[in-house]
C-alpha cells in the first residue's frame, strides 16, 4: 500500500514538472471580484478626515478608550515618522525621566521590561517596543460611521483614563523567584 501511495505521489510530481511552464494566469482573473463597479466603489470609500496639525506639546491629551488602552497620539507626526530602531523621536519627550518636565504622557513601566526574559531594563525602552505607531495612532477628526454606545469604566484604579498600570495587572497573582 505504501509503495502504491508513493508511486502515485511521484507520478503527480512528474506531471507537474512536465506541465507547460509558459502558461500564466491573467491578473484580471485572480480573486473573487471579476469587475469593479465604479458606483459601488465610490459608495464604499472612507469619509473625509483630517489628523491633528497641532505640534507636540500644544495638543490636548485624549482620554483612553478603555483601561490600559494605548493612548492616541493627539499631535501631528510630521517629522517624527518613520520610526526606526535607531531613530525614534517619540522617546525624546515620552521617556519617564523627561515626560514630567515637558508635560507629555510618560512611557509606562510595561515598555521598560523585556517580556521575553522578564528583565527590568532599568529605564531603557525594550527593543520590541521601539515601533510606537504599531499600537499608538493619531486621532482622526471625523464623525463615526456607526453609532457607538460604549462607555469606558475606569473605576478599577484612579487615573485609569490617562495612565497605564498594565505591568501591575499582568503581574497580579504571579510569584517572583
XYZ file of N, CA, C and O in Angstrom:
708
model
N 0.832 -1.189 0.000
C 0.000 0.000 0.000
C 0.874 1.250 0.000
O 0.605 2.210 -0.696
N 1.934 1.240 0.859
C 2.829 2.386 0.935
C 3.500 2.644 -0.408
O 3.675 3.789 -0.810
N 3.892 1.560 -1.110
C 4.546 1.711 -2.403
C 3.588 2.314 -3.421
O 3.979 3.126 -4.252
N 2.311 1.959 -3.342
C 1.328 2.491 -4.278
C 1.113 3.989 -4.035
O 1.059 4.780 -4.969
N 1.018 4.428 -2.781
C 0.842 5.846 -2.449
C 2.070 6.636 -2.878
O 1.970 7.716 -3.464
N 3.259 6.091 -2.616
C 4.492 6.747 -3.015
C 4.564 6.870 -4.535
O 4.940 7.921 -5.069
N 4.195 5.803 -5.244
C 4.198 5.835 -6.714
C 3.228 6.876 -7.248
O 3.539 7.600 -8.206
N 2.052 6.973 -6.651
C 1.058 7.955 -7.072
C 1.576 9.377 -6.837
O 1.418 10.260 -7.679
N 2.216 9.606 -5.697
C 2.782 10.920 -5.390
C 3.868 11.284 -6.388
O 3.934 12.418 -6.875
N 4.731 10.317 -6.735
C 5.785 10.580 -7.709
C 5.199 10.869 -9.094
O 5.697 11.741 -9.816
N 4.152 10.189 -9.446
C 3.504 10.421 -10.740
C 2.905 11.830 -10.797
O 2.999 12.511 -11.824
N 2.313 12.285 -9.700
C 1.748 13.642 -9.647
C 2.844 14.687 -9.784
O 2.686 15.680 -10.495
N 3.974 14.455 -9.109
C 5.096 15.396 -9.200
C 5.632 15.447 -10.627
O 5.930 16.524 -11.155
N 5.753 14.302 -11.260
C 6.247 14.256 -12.639
C 5.294 15.003 -13.564
O 5.727 15.727 -14.463
N 4.003 14.873 -13.340
C 3.021 15.568 -14.172
C 3.130 17.083 -13.992
O 3.011 17.844 -14.954
N 3.379 17.521 -12.776
C 3.536 18.958 -12.531
C 4.771 19.508 -13.220
O 4.751 20.595 -13.793
N 5.876 18.754 -13.178
C 7.104 19.229 -13.812
C 6.977 19.221 -15.328
O 7.586 20.038 -16.017
N 6.180 18.329 -15.848
C 6.008 18.238 -17.296
C 5.011 19.269 -17.820
O 4.915 19.489 -19.015
N 4.274 19.944 -16.938
C 3.259 20.925 -17.370
C 3.922 22.088 -18.093
O 5.093 22.395 -17.906
N 3.144 22.747 -18.938
C 3.623 23.877 -19.726
C 4.016 25.025 -18.799
O 3.184 25.597 -18.114
N 5.288 25.387 -18.792
C 5.777 26.450 -17.918
C 5.462 27.838 -18.467
O 5.587 28.821 -17.764
N 5.068 27.944 -19.729
C 4.782 29.257 -20.319
C 3.360 29.717 -20.031
O 3.050 30.879 -20.212
N 2.509 28.806 -19.563
C 1.131 29.195 -19.271
C 1.116 30.088 -18.036
O 1.841 29.854 -17.086
N 0.313 31.135 -18.051
C 0.237 32.029 -16.900
C -1.222 32.387 -16.650
O -2.080 32.191 -17.492
N -1.446 32.939 -15.486
C -2.801 33.351 -15.116
C -2.889 34.857 -15.286
O -2.049 35.605 -14.795
N -3.898 35.282 -15.995
C -4.129 36.705 -16.210
C -4.499 37.356 -14.880
O -5.311 36.829 -14.118
N -3.917 38.521 -14.577
C -4.162 39.197 -13.307
C -5.635 39.524 -13.110
O -6.134 39.543 -11.981
N -6.382 39.776 -14.184
C -7.803 40.102 -14.070
C -8.639 38.914 -13.633
O -9.756 39.076 -13.154
N -8.108 37.701 -13.796
C -8.887 36.526 -13.411
C -8.621 36.091 -11.970
O -9.239 35.152 -11.493
N -7.703 36.743 -11.300
C -7.421 36.409 -9.905
C -8.476 37.011 -8.989
O -9.021 38.066 -9.256
N -8.732 36.374 -7.878
C -9.653 36.907 -6.876
C -11.097 36.555 -7.166
O -11.430 35.887 -8.132
N -11.971 37.034 -6.294
C -13.388 36.719 -6.393
C -14.157 37.740 -7.229
O -15.149 37.438 -7.832
N -13.692 38.972 -7.220
C -14.401 40.019 -7.950
C -13.817 40.097 -9.354
O -12.634 40.356 -9.532
N -14.644 39.865 -10.352
C -14.166 39.852 -11.730
C -14.195 41.239 -12.362
O -13.508 41.505 -13.313
N -15.014 42.138 -11.836
C -15.031 43.503 -12.355
C -15.400 44.439 -11.209
O -16.047 44.051 -10.259
N -14.978 45.669 -11.329
C -15.248 46.650 -10.288
C -16.304 47.620 -10.799
O -16.140 48.240 -11.841
N -17.388 47.694 -10.070
C -18.448 48.645 -10.385
C -18.062 49.976 -9.758
O -17.987 50.094 -8.537
N -17.772 50.977 -10.587
C -17.272 52.254 -10.057
C -18.269 52.936 -9.140
O -17.882 53.590 -8.187
N -19.565 52.790 -9.380
C -20.533 53.434 -8.492
C -20.499 52.783 -7.110
O -20.604 53.458 -6.101
N -20.317 51.470 -7.043
C -20.214 50.780 -5.759
C -18.917 51.160 -5.062
O -18.874 51.309 -3.850
N -17.860 51.340 -5.835
C -16.572 51.704 -5.260
C -16.663 53.076 -4.580
O -16.135 53.275 -3.509
N -17.361 54.009 -5.178
C -17.494 55.339 -4.590
C -18.313 55.311 -3.299
O -18.061 56.080 -2.391
N -19.309 54.433 -3.220
C -20.133 54.332 -2.004
C -19.338 53.780 -0.827
O -19.646 54.061 0.318
N -18.310 52.968 -1.108
C -17.550 52.314 -0.059
C -16.257 53.043 0.290
O -15.413 52.493 0.966
N -16.103 54.273 -0.149
C -14.882 54.997 0.165
C -14.968 55.586 1.575
O -16.042 55.807 2.111
N -13.824 55.830 2.157
C -13.770 56.400 3.501
C -14.237 57.850 3.474
O -14.003 58.565 2.506
N -14.849 58.295 4.545
C -15.240 59.707 4.608
C -13.997 60.581 4.743
O -12.926 60.101 5.128
N -14.143 61.848 4.417
C -13.024 62.766 4.587
C -12.669 62.865 6.066
O -13.546 62.906 6.918
N -11.400 62.896 6.364
C -10.957 63.066 7.739
C -9.631 63.806 7.724
O -8.970 63.913 6.708
N -9.267 64.296 8.871
C -8.027 65.046 8.988
C -7.412 64.734 10.349
O -8.106 64.621 11.349
N -6.103 64.576 10.354
C -5.389 64.365 11.604
C -5.044 65.722 12.203
O -4.996 66.733 11.527
N -4.769 65.725 13.487
C -4.398 66.948 14.179
C -3.137 67.536 13.556
O -2.202 66.816 13.205
N -3.133 68.828 13.423
C -1.941 69.523 12.937
C -1.211 70.209 14.086
O -0.227 70.905 13.865
N -1.699 70.011 15.323
C -1.055 70.609 16.487
C 0.351 70.041 16.655
O 0.580 68.849 16.450
N 1.259 70.907 17.037
C 2.626 70.467 17.312
C 2.661 69.689 18.618
O 1.824 69.912 19.493
N 3.625 68.792 18.762
C 3.770 68.110 20.048
C 3.915 69.142 21.170
O 4.611 70.132 21.025
N 3.206 68.914 22.257
C 3.228 69.834 23.380
C 2.112 70.860 23.339
O 1.770 71.457 24.344
N 1.527 71.072 22.156
C 0.460 72.058 22.019
C -0.912 71.404 21.949
O -1.929 72.092 22.026
N -0.949 70.107 21.798
C -2.209 69.391 21.624
C -2.815 68.999 22.970
O -2.107 68.813 23.951
N -4.134 68.866 22.998
C -4.829 68.396 24.204
C -4.764 66.880 24.258
O -4.961 66.211 23.242
N -4.487 66.338 25.443
C -4.442 64.887 25.604
C -5.833 64.312 25.370
O -6.841 64.934 25.694
N -5.877 63.105 24.834
C -7.132 62.416 24.542
C -7.306 61.301 25.563
O -6.388 60.504 25.792
N -8.478 61.237 26.193
C -8.755 60.191 27.177
C -8.690 58.819 26.500
O -9.101 58.659 25.351
N -8.192 57.836 27.220
C -8.108 56.474 26.686
C -9.501 55.902 26.462
O -10.456 56.269 27.137
N -9.589 54.968 25.547
C -10.868 54.344 25.218
C -11.308 53.349 26.282
O -12.498 53.132 26.471
N -10.352 52.712 26.930
C -10.632 51.742 27.983
C -9.362 51.586 28.817
O -8.292 52.057 28.430
N -9.486 50.933 29.945
C -8.345 50.756 30.850
C -7.178 50.094 30.125
O -7.333 49.068 29.462
N -6.006 50.704 30.239
C -4.761 50.230 29.640
C -4.752 50.244 28.118
O -3.890 49.631 27.499
N -5.688 50.948 27.507
C -5.662 51.107 26.052
C -4.451 51.946 25.673
O -4.082 52.871 26.398
N -3.818 51.645 24.548
C -2.717 52.508 24.114
C -3.261 53.914 23.854
O -4.261 54.062 23.150
N -2.653 54.938 24.435
C -3.184 56.282 24.213
C -3.066 56.697 22.751
O -2.136 56.285 22.052
N -4.033 57.491 22.311
C -3.999 58.036 20.960
C -2.980 59.172 20.911
O -2.708 59.824 21.918
N -2.424 59.402 19.753
C -1.464 60.487 19.561
C -2.251 61.740 19.219
O -2.898 61.796 18.174
N -2.223 62.762 20.075
C -3.047 63.948 19.832
C -2.380 64.994 18.941
O -2.997 65.988 18.593
N -1.119 64.781 18.574
C -0.381 65.800 17.822
C 0.022 65.306 16.441
O -0.077 64.124 16.127
N 0.519 66.223 15.631
C 0.997 65.906 14.289
C 2.212 64.979 14.371
O 3.010 65.056 15.313
N 2.352 64.120 13.370
C 3.509 63.234 13.301
C 4.542 63.721 12.287
O 5.529 63.036 12.026
N 4.305 64.905 11.749
C 5.217 65.436 10.735
C 6.620 65.565 11.316
O 6.828 66.141 12.388
N 7.581 64.983 10.622
C 8.966 64.998 11.055
C 9.303 63.953 12.107
O 10.463 63.827 12.490
N 8.316 63.215 12.588
C 8.548 62.210 13.635
C 8.560 60.788 13.093
O 9.017 59.868 13.787
N 8.027 60.582 11.911
C 7.988 59.253 11.299
C 8.787 59.305 9.997
O 8.890 60.373 9.399
N 9.361 58.228 9.557
C 9.224 56.876 10.084
C 10.061 56.680 11.344
O 11.096 57.299 11.532
N 9.571 55.783 12.183
C 10.278 55.415 13.408
C 11.101 54.173 13.096
O 10.593 53.200 12.554
N 12.359 54.228 13.422
C 13.233 53.064 13.261
C 13.867 52.757 14.608
O 13.799 53.558 15.542
N 14.513 51.625 14.691
C 15.165 51.232 15.948
C 16.241 52.244 16.336
O 16.465 52.500 17.509
N 16.893 52.840 15.337
C 17.973 53.785 15.609
C 17.510 55.240 15.638
O 18.278 56.113 16.022
N 16.261 55.518 15.202
C 15.766 56.895 15.168
C 14.310 56.923 15.618
O 13.407 56.686 14.830
N 14.118 57.195 16.904
C 12.780 57.240 17.479
C 12.612 58.578 18.194
O 13.096 58.762 19.304
N 11.933 59.515 17.530
C 11.742 60.845 18.092
C 10.754 60.837 19.264
O 10.764 61.748 20.085
N 9.903 59.830 19.362
C 8.901 59.766 20.431
C 9.547 59.739 21.810
O 9.055 60.374 22.743
N 10.635 58.982 21.923
C 11.231 58.801 23.247
C 11.913 60.067 23.759
O 12.206 60.160 24.949
N 12.162 61.056 22.897
C 12.784 62.295 23.384
C 11.855 63.041 24.338
O 12.328 63.770 25.195
N 10.544 62.878 24.190
C 9.582 63.551 25.075
C 8.835 62.599 26.004
O 8.303 63.030 27.025
N 8.759 61.328 25.652
C 7.882 60.416 26.395
C 8.600 59.465 27.350
O 7.929 58.705 28.049
N 9.931 59.483 27.414
C 10.616 58.663 28.414
C 10.240 59.213 29.792
O 10.129 60.431 29.966
N 10.022 58.362 30.777
C 9.529 58.808 32.089
C 10.355 59.915 32.737
O 9.794 60.809 33.372
N 11.672 59.897 32.580
C 12.504 60.906 33.229
C 12.381 62.283 32.581
O 12.749 63.289 33.172
N 11.823 62.372 31.375
C 11.671 63.638 30.655
C 10.208 64.076 30.597
O 9.906 65.275 30.624
N 9.298 63.113 30.540
C 7.873 63.394 30.296
C 7.274 64.374 31.301
O 6.499 65.260 30.920
N 7.606 64.226 32.548
C 7.028 65.112 33.572
C 7.410 66.567 33.308
O 6.582 67.465 33.417
N 8.661 66.802 32.946
C 9.146 68.166 32.705
C 8.534 68.802 31.463
O 8.343 70.009 31.426
N 8.253 67.993 30.425
C 7.704 68.560 29.191
C 6.179 68.448 29.110
O 5.572 68.931 28.171
N 5.574 67.788 30.093
C 4.111 67.675 30.127
C 3.530 66.645 29.188
O 2.364 66.723 28.816
N 4.326 65.643 28.798
C 3.816 64.595 27.910
C 3.431 63.353 28.710
O 3.761 63.225 29.888
N 2.744 62.430 28.063
C 2.368 61.167 28.688
C 3.616 60.294 28.772
O 4.236 60.010 27.745
N 4.022 59.850 29.961
C 5.238 59.032 30.064
C 5.012 57.609 29.564
O 3.919 57.063 29.670
N 6.058 57.039 29.011
C 6.034 55.632 28.615
C 5.821 54.822 29.888
O 6.501 55.046 30.885
N 4.869 53.858 29.884
C 4.601 53.096 31.108
C 5.692 52.068 31.407
O 6.497 51.720 30.547
N 5.681 51.576 32.641
C 6.660 50.579 33.082
C 6.677 49.349 32.168
O 7.717 48.731 31.989
N 5.514 49.005 31.601
C 5.443 47.806 30.756
C 6.350 47.902 29.535
O 6.755 46.882 28.984
N 6.693 49.111 29.103
C 7.569 49.297 27.952
C 9.047 49.262 28.348
O 9.924 49.277 27.490
N 9.308 49.211 29.640
C 10.676 49.233 30.154
C 11.060 47.877 30.740
O 11.993 47.770 31.535
N 10.309 46.835 30.348
C 10.555 45.464 30.781
C 10.598 44.599 29.529
O 9.791 44.763 28.619
N 11.552 43.693 29.474
C 11.626 42.742 28.360
C 10.732 41.560 28.717
O 11.074 40.768 29.594
N 9.576 41.459 28.075
C 8.630 40.394 28.408
C 9.135 39.017 28.001
O 8.655 38.004 28.484
N 10.110 38.947 27.101
C 10.660 37.644 26.720
C 11.468 37.035 27.865
O 11.465 35.823 28.056
N 12.182 37.892 28.593
C 13.029 37.391 29.681
C 12.502 37.767 31.056
O 12.930 37.194 32.050
N 11.614 38.769 31.128
C 11.100 39.256 32.396
C 12.030 40.251 33.063
O 11.772 40.690 34.181
N 13.094 40.634 32.361
C 14.094 41.531 32.949
C 13.614 42.976 32.961
O 13.106 43.478 31.960
N 13.788 43.627 34.117
C 13.553 45.062 34.231
C 14.739 45.740 33.560
O 15.895 45.466 33.896
N 14.478 46.625 32.601
C 15.550 47.240 31.824
C 16.040 48.555 32.427
O 16.754 49.315 31.767
N 15.655 48.826 33.662
C 16.138 49.991 34.401
C 16.018 51.297 33.614
O 16.988 52.034 33.466
N 14.831 51.545 33.112
C 14.578 52.821 32.446
C 14.915 52.858 30.971
O 14.804 53.908 30.333
N 15.309 51.727 30.387
C 15.610 51.657 28.957
C 14.407 51.052 28.244
O 13.808 50.095 28.724
N 14.081 51.600 27.086
C 12.958 51.095 26.290
C 13.264 49.691 25.788
O 14.346 49.439 25.246
N 12.327 48.758 25.972
C 12.504 47.380 25.490
C 12.616 47.374 23.971
O 11.909 48.122 23.287
N 13.507 46.552 23.437
C 13.742 46.505 21.989
C 12.472 46.267 21.191
O 12.286 46.839 20.125
N 11.586 45.412 21.703
C 10.373 45.088 20.960
C 9.332 46.197 21.026
O 8.285 46.106 20.413
N 9.607 47.276 21.745
C 8.660 48.381 21.887
C 9.082 49.633 21.119
O 8.485 50.682 21.303
N 10.099 49.571 20.267
C 10.596 50.781 19.620
C 9.618 51.352 18.599
O 9.613 52.546 18.343
N 8.772 50.522 17.994
C 7.871 50.990 16.936
C 6.564 51.495 17.544
O 5.560 50.800 17.569
N 6.574 52.717 18.019
C 5.447 53.293 18.762
C 4.142 53.260 17.978
O 3.076 52.983 18.529
N 4.209 53.546 16.671
C 2.985 53.637 15.875
C 2.404 52.271 15.516
O 1.423 52.187 14.794
N 2.985 51.206 16.046
C 2.369 49.895 15.877
C 1.109 49.798 16.729
O 0.140 49.165 16.343
N 1.105 50.466 17.878
C -0.053 50.458 18.774
C -0.687 51.834 18.939
O -1.889 51.946 19.097
N 0.124 52.863 18.916
C -0.360 54.227 19.126
C -0.608 54.873 17.772
O 0.279 54.877 16.920
N -1.798 55.412 17.592
C -2.181 56.002 16.311
C -2.678 57.423 16.521
O -3.187 57.755 17.587
N -2.526 58.270 15.502
C -3.065 59.624 15.639
C -4.586 59.602 15.588
O -5.184 58.749 14.936
N -5.202 60.529 16.316
C -6.662 60.623 16.340
C -7.133 61.377 15.105
O -6.723 62.496 14.876
N -7.979 60.739 14.316
C -8.573 61.408 13.156
C -9.784 62.206 13.613
O -10.546 61.763 14.473
N -9.943 63.381 13.036
C -11.099 64.211 13.343
C -12.173 63.910 12.298
O -12.115 64.387 11.172
N -13.136 63.071 12.677
C -14.179 62.643 11.762
C -15.416 62.236 12.555
O -15.357 62.075 13.767
N -16.514 62.070 11.866
C -17.736 61.579 12.501
C -17.750 60.060 12.431
O -17.367 59.483 11.417
N -18.216 59.395 13.477
C -18.260 57.926 13.450
C -19.205 57.428 12.357
O -20.234 58.034 12.095
N -18.821 56.313 11.734
C -19.657 55.713 10.699
C -20.830 54.950 11.298
O -21.871 54.804 10.679
N -20.656 54.444 12.515
C -21.668 53.637 13.186
C -21.849 54.188 14.592
O -20.875 54.508 15.273
N -23.095 54.285 15.043
C -23.354 54.772 16.395
C -22.742 53.798 17.397
O -22.805 52.589 17.238
N -22.145 54.354 18.424
C -21.465 53.545 19.416
C -21.921 53.975 20.803
O -21.799 55.138 21.161
N -22.429 53.056 21.585
C -22.897 53.351 22.938
C -21.907 52.917 24.007
O -22.230 52.927 25.196
N -20.695 52.522 23.608
C -19.698 52.043 24.562
C -19.326 53.147 25.537
O -19.059 54.278 25.158
N -19.317 52.814 26.810
C -18.884 53.724 27.867
C -17.776 53.019 28.639
O -17.990 51.948 29.212
N -16.618 53.617 28.648
C -15.490 53.016 29.359
C -15.713 53.092 30.861
O -16.273 54.057 31.364
N -15.282 52.046 31.567
C -15.382 52.007 33.018
C -13.968 52.084 33.581
O -13.186 51.142 33.456
N -13.643 53.216 34.166
C -12.307 53.429 34.705
C -12.310 53.335 36.230
O -11.510 53.977 36.891
N -13.172 52.535 36.800
C -13.337 52.511 38.248
C -12.345 51.604 38.986
O -12.255 51.670 40.194
N -11.595 50.773 38.274
C -10.702 49.835 38.970
C -9.522 50.521 39.641
O -9.020 50.057 40.653
N -9.011 51.604 39.063
C -7.952 52.354 39.724
C -8.022 53.811 39.282
O -8.537 54.122 38.212
N -7.524 54.704 40.117
C -7.615 56.134 39.796
C -6.704 56.466 38.617
O -5.678 55.818 38.405
N -7.086 57.431 37.838
C -6.341 57.886 36.656
C -6.258 56.847 35.548
O -5.379 56.924 34.693
N -7.139 55.867 35.540
C -7.097 54.828 34.508
C -7.397 55.380 33.119
O -7.056 54.753 32.120
N -8.022 56.553 33.060
C -8.331 57.130 31.752
C -7.135 57.878 31.164
O -7.178 58.300 30.013
N -6.054 58.030 31.951
C -4.908 58.770 31.428
C -3.555 58.116 31.696
O -2.536 58.592 31.227
N -3.535 57.029 32.451
C -2.275 56.338 32.739
C -2.461 54.836 32.579
O -3.585 54.346 32.443
N -1.358 54.106 32.624
C -1.401 52.656 32.468
C -0.843 51.965 33.699
O 0.151 52.399 34.265
N -1.495 50.884 34.089
C -0.956 50.025 35.145
C -0.836 48.599 34.604
O -0.948 47.630 35.329
N -0.591 48.491 33.309
C -0.570 47.180 32.653
C 0.430 46.231 33.296
O 0.120 45.066 33.510
N 1.614 46.713 33.626
C 2.617 45.826 34.225
C 2.128 45.268 35.552
O 2.329 44.103 35.856
N 1.432 46.095 36.339
C 0.887 45.625 37.614
C -0.225 44.617 37.383
O -0.327 43.606 38.080
N -1.070 44.873 36.405
C -2.169 43.961 36.077
C -1.629 42.619 35.607
O -2.126 41.559 36.001
N -0.594 42.637 34.771
C -0.004 41.393 34.276
C 0.658 40.594 35.391
O 0.696 39.371 35.352
N 1.180 41.291 36.376
C 1.880 40.617 37.472
C 0.969 40.181 38.613
O 1.443 39.556 39.556
N -0.320 40.498 38.548
C -1.222 40.082 39.618
C -1.237 38.565 39.714
O -1.460 37.871 38.736
N -0.977 38.073 40.874
C -1.037 36.634 41.092
C 0.235 35.896 40.702
O 0.355 34.718 40.949
N 1.190 36.601 40.074
C 2.430 35.949 39.667
C 3.429 35.981 40.809
O 3.543 36.971 41.517
N 4.132 34.895 40.995
C 5.151 34.837 42.032
C 6.500 35.076 41.389
O 6.829 34.507 40.352
N 7.289 35.911 42.008
C 8.638 36.209 41.507
C 9.624 35.460 42.381
O 9.566 35.539 43.601
N 10.533 34.760 41.725
C 11.551 33.986 42.464
C 12.798 34.791 42.668
O 13.199 35.593 41.951
